[in-house]
Short mmCIF file of C-alpha atoms in Angstrom, two decimals:
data_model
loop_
_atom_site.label_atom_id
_atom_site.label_comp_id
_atom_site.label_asym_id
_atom_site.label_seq_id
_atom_site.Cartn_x
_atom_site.Cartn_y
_atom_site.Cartn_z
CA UNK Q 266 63.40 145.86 36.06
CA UNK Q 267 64.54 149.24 36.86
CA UNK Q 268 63.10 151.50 39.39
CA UNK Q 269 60.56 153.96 38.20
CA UNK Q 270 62.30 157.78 38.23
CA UNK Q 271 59.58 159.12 40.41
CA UNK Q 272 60.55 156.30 43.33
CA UNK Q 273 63.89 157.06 43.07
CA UNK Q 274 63.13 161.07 44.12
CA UNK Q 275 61.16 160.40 47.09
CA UNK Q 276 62.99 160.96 50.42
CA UNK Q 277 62.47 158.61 53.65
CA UNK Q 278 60.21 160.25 55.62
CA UNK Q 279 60.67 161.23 59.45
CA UNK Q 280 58.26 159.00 60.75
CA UNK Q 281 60.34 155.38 59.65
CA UNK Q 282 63.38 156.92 61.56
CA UNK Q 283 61.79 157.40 64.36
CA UNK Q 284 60.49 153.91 64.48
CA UNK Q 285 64.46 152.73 64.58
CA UNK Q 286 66.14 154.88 66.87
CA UNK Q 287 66.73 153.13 70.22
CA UNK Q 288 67.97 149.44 69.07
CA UNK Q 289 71.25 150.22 69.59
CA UNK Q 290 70.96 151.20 73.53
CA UNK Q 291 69.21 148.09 73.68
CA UNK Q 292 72.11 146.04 71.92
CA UNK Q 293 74.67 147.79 74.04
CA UNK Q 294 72.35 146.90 77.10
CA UNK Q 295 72.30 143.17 76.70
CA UNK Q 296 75.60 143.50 75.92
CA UNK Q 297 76.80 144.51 79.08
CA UNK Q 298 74.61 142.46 81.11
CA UNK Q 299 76.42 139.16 79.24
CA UNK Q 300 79.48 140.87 79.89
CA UNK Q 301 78.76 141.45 83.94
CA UNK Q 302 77.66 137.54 83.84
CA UNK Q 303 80.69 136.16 82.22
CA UNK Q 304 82.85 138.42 84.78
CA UNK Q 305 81.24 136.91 87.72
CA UNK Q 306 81.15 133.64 86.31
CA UNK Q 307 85.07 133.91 85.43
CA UNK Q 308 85.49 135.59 89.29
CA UNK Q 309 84.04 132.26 91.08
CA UNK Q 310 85.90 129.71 89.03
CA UNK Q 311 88.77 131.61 89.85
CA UNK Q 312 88.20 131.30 93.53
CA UNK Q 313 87.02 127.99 93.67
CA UNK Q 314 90.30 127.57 91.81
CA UNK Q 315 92.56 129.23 94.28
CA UNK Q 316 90.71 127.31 97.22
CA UNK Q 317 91.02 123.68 95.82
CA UNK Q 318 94.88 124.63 95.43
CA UNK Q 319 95.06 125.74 99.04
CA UNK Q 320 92.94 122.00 99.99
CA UNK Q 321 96.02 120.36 97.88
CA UNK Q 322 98.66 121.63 99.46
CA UNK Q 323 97.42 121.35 103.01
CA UNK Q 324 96.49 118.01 102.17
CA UNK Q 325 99.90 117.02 101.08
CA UNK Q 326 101.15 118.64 104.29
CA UNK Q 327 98.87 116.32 106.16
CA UNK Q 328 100.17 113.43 104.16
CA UNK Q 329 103.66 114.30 105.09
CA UNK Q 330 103.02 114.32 108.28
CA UNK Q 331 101.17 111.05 108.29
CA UNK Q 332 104.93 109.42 106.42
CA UNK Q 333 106.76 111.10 109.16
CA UNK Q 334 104.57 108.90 111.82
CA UNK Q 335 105.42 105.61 109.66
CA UNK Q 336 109.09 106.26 109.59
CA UNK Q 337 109.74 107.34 113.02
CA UNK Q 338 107.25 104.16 114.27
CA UNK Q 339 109.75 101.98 111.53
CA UNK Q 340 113.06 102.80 112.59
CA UNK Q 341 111.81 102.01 116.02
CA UNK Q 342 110.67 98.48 114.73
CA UNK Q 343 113.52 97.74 113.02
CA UNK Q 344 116.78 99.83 114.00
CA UNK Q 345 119.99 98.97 112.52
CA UNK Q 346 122.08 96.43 113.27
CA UNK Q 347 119.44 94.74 115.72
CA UNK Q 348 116.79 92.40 115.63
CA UNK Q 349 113.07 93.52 114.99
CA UNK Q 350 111.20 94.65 117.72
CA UNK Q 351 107.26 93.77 118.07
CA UNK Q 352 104.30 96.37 119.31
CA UNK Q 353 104.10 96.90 122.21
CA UNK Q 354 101.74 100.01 122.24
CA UNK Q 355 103.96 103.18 122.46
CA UNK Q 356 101.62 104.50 119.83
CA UNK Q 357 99.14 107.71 120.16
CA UNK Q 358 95.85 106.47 120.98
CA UNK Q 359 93.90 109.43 119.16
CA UNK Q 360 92.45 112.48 119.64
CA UNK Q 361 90.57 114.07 122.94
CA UNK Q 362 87.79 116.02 122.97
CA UNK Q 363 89.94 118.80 123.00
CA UNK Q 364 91.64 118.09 119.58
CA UNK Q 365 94.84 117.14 121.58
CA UNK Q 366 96.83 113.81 120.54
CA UNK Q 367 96.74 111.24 123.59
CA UNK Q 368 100.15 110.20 123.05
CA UNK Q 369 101.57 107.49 125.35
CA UNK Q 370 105.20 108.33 123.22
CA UNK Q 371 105.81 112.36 122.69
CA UNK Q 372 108.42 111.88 120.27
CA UNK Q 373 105.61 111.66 117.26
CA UNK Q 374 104.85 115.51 118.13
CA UNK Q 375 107.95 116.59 118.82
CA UNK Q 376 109.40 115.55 115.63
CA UNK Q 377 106.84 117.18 113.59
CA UNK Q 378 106.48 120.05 115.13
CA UNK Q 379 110.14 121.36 114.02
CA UNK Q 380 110.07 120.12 110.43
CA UNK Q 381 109.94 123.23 108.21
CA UNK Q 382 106.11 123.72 106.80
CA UNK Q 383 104.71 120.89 109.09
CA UNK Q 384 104.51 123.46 112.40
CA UNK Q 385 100.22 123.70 112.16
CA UNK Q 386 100.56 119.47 111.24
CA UNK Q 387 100.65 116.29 113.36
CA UNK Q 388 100.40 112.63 113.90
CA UNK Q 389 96.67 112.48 115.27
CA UNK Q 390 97.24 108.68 115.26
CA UNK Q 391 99.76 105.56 115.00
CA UNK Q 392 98.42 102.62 115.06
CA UNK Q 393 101.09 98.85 115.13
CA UNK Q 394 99.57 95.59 114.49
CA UNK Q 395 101.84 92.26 114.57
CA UNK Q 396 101.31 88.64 114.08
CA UNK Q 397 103.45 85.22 113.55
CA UNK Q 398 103.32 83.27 110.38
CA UNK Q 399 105.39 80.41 110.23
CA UNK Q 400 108.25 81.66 112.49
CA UNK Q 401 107.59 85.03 110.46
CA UNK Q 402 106.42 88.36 112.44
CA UNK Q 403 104.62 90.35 110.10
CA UNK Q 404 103.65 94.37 110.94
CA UNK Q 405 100.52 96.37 109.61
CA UNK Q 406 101.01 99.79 110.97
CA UNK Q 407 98.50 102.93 109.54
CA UNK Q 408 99.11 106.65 110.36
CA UNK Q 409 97.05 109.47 110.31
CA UNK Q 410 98.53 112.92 109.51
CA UNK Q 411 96.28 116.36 109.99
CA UNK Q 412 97.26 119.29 109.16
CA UNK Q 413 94.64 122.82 109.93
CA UNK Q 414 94.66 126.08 108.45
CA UNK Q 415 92.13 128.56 110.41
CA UNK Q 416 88.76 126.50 110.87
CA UNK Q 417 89.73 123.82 108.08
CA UNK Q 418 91.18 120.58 109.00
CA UNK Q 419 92.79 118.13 106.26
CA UNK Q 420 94.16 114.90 107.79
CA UNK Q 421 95.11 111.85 105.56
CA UNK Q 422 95.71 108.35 106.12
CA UNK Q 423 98.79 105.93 105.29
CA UNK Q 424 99.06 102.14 106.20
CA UNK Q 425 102.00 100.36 105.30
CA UNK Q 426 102.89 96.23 105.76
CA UNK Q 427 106.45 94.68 106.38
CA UNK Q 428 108.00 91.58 107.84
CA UNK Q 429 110.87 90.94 109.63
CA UNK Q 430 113.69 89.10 107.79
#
């Protein structure tokens, strides 16, 4: 059970050290490397992080813009005190080639253009449809808001339905 006294004397020789020595730069080694990868890994979800922020609010700045089209185009349907009005195509038409609104009615622009945060947005387009039910006029009108930041372009799209009273 015990060791024998003459085993217990004997020294480790030079040639099993030798065999060991080294591991530990290896260790540290792979240990680094799986350090550098989590890093980079860490550095790109971070960024990718930062840019789908910067999509967000851009995007909410194009939706903005699209509710500004549907309220000004609203109040011009049905202004206070008054009876409703009906379509009757005052609305922008789209986009040229250029990327410029074809507006028949300037205001849309105009409007935008001196809300705080909104100055790189616009209405690209306002679209009014109407038709009688039953002595009833009823109004589908959609909006498109775009906002751009450098080569990116967000725009986003709102349709809302009412009826006259």
């Amino acid at each position: 059970m015990f060791l024998k006294p003459s085993f217990q004397d004997k020294q480790l020789t030079l040639g099993t050290r030798t065999g060991q020595q080294g591991s530990s730069l290896v260790i540290a080694i792979f240990i680094l490397v799986v350090m550098l990868l989590l890093g980079v890994a860490l550095t790109r979800v971070l960024s990718t992080s930062s840019e789908t922020i910067a999509y967000e609010v851009v995007g909410a700045r194009a939706y903005q813009a699209a509710n500004i089209g549907l309220q000004r185009r609203l109040t011009e349907l049905f202004p206070l005190n008054e009876t409703a009005n009906y379509c009757n195509g005052d609305d922008i038409a789209g986009v040229d080639p250029d990327g410029n609104a074809i507006v028949i009615n300037n205001d849309y622009l105009t409007s935008i253009s001196s809300v705080p945060g909104l100055n790189t947005c616009q209405v690209v387009e306002m679209q009014c449809t109407d038709f009688k039910v039953d002595d009833v006029v009823y109004y589908r009108l959609t909006s498109t808001g775009q906002c751009g930041v450098g080569d990116d372009t967000v725009s986003r799209v709102v349709e809302v339905e009412a009826r006259s009273l």
